[in-house]
Each structure stands twice: as C-alpha cells, then as structure tokens.
Short mmCIF file of C-alpha atoms in Angstrom, two decimals:
data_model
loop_
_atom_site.label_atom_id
_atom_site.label_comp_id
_atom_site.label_asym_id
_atom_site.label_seq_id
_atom_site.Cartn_x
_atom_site.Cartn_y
_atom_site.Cartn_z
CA UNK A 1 59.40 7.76 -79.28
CA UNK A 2 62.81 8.95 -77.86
CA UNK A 3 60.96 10.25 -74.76
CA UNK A 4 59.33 6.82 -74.15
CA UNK A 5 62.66 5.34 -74.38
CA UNK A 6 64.37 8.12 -72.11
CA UNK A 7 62.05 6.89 -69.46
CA UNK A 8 62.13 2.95 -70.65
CA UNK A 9 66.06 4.12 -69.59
CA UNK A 10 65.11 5.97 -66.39
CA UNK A 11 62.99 2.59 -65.41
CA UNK A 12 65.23 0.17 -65.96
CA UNK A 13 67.85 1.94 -64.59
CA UNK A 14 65.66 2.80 -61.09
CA UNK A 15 64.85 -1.55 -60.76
CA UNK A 16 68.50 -1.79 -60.43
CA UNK A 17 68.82 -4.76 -63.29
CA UNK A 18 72.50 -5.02 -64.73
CA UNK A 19 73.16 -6.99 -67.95
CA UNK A 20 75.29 -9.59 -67.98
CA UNK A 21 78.82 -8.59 -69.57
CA UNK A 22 79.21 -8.18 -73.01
CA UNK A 23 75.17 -7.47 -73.49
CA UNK A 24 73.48 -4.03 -73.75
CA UNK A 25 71.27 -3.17 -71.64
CA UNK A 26 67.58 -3.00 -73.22
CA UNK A 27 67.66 -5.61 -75.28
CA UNK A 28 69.30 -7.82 -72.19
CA UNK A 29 66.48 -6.38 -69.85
CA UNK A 30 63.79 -7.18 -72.45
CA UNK A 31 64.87 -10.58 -72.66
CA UNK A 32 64.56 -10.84 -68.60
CA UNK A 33 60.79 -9.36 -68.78
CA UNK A 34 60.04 -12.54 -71.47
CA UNK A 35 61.84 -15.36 -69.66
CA UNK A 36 62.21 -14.94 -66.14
CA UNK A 37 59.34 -16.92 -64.07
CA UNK A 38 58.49 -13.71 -61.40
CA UNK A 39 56.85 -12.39 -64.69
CA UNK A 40 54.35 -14.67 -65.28
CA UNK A 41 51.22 -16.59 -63.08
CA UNK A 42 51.97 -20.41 -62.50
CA UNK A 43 48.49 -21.14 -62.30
CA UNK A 44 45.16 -19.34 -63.97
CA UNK A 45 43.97 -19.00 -60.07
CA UNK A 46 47.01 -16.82 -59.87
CA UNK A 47 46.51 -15.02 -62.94
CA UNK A 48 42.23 -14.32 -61.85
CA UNK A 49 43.27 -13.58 -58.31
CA UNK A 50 46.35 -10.64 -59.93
CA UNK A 51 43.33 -9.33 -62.30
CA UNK A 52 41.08 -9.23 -59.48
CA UNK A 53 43.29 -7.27 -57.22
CA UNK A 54 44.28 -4.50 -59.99
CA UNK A 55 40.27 -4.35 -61.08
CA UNK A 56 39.22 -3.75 -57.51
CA UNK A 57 42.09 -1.41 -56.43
CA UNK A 58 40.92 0.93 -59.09
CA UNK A 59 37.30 0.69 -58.65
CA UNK A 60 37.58 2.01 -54.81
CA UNK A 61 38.80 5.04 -56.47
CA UNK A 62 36.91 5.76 -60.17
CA UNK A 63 33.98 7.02 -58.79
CA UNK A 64 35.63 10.12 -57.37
CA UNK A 65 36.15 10.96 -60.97
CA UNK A 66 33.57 9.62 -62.90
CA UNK A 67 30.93 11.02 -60.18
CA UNK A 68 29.48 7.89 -59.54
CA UNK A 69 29.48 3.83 -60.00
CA UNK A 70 26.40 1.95 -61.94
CA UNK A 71 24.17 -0.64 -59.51
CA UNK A 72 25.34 -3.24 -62.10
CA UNK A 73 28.77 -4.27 -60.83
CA UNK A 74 30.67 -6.17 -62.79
CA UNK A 75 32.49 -9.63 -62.52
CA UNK A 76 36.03 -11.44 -63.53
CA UNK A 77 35.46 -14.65 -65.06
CA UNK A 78 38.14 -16.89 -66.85
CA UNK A 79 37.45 -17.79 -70.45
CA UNK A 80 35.49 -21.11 -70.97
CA UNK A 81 37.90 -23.59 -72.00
CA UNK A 82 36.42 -24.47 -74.97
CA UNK A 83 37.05 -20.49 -76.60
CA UNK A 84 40.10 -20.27 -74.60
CA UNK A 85 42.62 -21.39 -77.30
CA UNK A 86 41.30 -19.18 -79.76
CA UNK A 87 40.17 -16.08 -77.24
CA UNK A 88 41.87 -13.18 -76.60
CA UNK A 89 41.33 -11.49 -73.14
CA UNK A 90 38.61 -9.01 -72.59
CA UNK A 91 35.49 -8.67 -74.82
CA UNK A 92 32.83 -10.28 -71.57
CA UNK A 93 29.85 -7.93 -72.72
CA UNK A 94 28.05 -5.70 -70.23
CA UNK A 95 29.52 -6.16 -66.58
CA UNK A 96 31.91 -8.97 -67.44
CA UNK A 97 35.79 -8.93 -67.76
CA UNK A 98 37.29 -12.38 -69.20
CA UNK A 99 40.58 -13.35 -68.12
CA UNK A 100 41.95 -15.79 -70.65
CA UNK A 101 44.00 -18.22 -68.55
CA UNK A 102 45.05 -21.21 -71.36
CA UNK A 103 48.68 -20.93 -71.82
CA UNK A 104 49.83 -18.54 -69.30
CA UNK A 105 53.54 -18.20 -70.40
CA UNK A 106 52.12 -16.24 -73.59
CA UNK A 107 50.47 -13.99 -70.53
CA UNK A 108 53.02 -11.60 -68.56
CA UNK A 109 52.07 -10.11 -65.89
CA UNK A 110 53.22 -7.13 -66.51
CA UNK A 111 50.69 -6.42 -69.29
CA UNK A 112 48.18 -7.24 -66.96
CA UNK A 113 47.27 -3.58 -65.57
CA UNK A 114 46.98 -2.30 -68.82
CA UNK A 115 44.38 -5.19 -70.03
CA UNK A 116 42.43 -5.37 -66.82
CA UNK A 117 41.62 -1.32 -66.73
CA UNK A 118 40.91 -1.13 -69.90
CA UNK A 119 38.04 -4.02 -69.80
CA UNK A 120 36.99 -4.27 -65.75
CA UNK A 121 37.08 -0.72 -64.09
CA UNK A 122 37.37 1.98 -65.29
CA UNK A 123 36.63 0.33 -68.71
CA UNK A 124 34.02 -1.54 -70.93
CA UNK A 125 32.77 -3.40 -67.80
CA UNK A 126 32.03 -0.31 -66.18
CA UNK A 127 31.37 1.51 -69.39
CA UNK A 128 28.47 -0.41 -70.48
CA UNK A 129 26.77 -1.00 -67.45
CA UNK A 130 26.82 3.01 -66.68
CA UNK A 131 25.48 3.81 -70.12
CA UNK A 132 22.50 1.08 -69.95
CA UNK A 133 21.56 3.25 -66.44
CA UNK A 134 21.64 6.63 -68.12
CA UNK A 135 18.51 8.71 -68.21
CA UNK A 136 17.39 10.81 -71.15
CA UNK A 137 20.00 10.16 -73.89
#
C-alpha cells in the first residue's frame, strides 16, 4: 500500500495540480478527480465514442501477444435503457462490451481504461469469442 501511494505522490505531483492553501494535497486532488467536469463525458455519445477509442487502441496491439485475434470481433453497445438504472457496466456475453451510459456523473472517465480492457479487448469480449474457436479442448 505505501508503494501505491509513493507513486499516487509521484503522479500527482508530475500533473502539476497544487491545492488550494490550507488543504493537503491528496485528499484536495481527490476531490478535483470527483468534481471537476474534464473528468467526466457530457453526453453517453461521448462516453461510447472514449470506450471505443481505448477498446480499439488496444486491440491493434493484443494479438502480438496473445498470437492471434478470434474471426468473432466484438462490439460496444450502450446498455438498453430499460436495465440501465439498475446495470453495471460490462457483463455483454460473447463478443459484446456494454457501456452503461444512464447517469454519467457517477461514471469518471478516468476509470474508464480499466473497465473497457477488462470487458472489450483484451478481456471477456475477446476471451469468449477465442475460447468458442478453440480446437481440441
């Protein structure tokens, strides 16, 4: 934990943010990540368009570790409205990733990368689709 924090410290120190006076610094910088607008998409084309973009930058690159990419590709969808209120992101089945876009100021971007990797590419979206194609197991 202190090592995570040492480089929470190194990070926050490298963007160049200064607390106002009087406030130390984490907690002030914390409070910056959860209220200041850059954070967060203004509308759920925004927030599809950011998940998109982080899915696809990835994928260019996982098959040069994984050895290869399935035939199945897989596809970003938003959340119906009707599950959206009570849906977490993720969980699209085989292929699909589901962006839940109801409520977007519960939705920081900056958790975005770690959501949309570990559901589009190179996660269950690619995960499943590779394992239906598998010979012999």
């Amino acid at each position: 934990v202190a090592k995570l924090r040492t480089q929470m410290d190194q990070t926050i120190v490298a963007s160049g943010f200064k607390a106002p006076a009087g406030q130390a610094v984490f907690p002030a910088f914390l409070q910056f990540l959860r209220s200041d607008p850059q954070f967060y998409a203004k509308t759920p084309e925004q927030l599809l368009k950011q998940a998109a973009w982080i899915a696809k930058r990835v994928d260019a690159k996982v098959g040069d570790y994984i050895g290869r990419l399935p035939r199945r590709r897989f596809a970003i969808e938003p959340v119906p409205p009707e599950l959206a209120p009570f849906y977490t992101g993720g969980r699209g089945g085989p292929g699909i990733y589901l962006v839940n876009t109801y409520n977007l100021p519960s939705r920081p971007l900056y958790n975005l990368t770690a959501l949309t990797l570990h559901e589009s590419s190179p996660g269950h979206a690619l995960q499943m689709p590779l394992a239906a194609e598998a010979q012999g197991l």
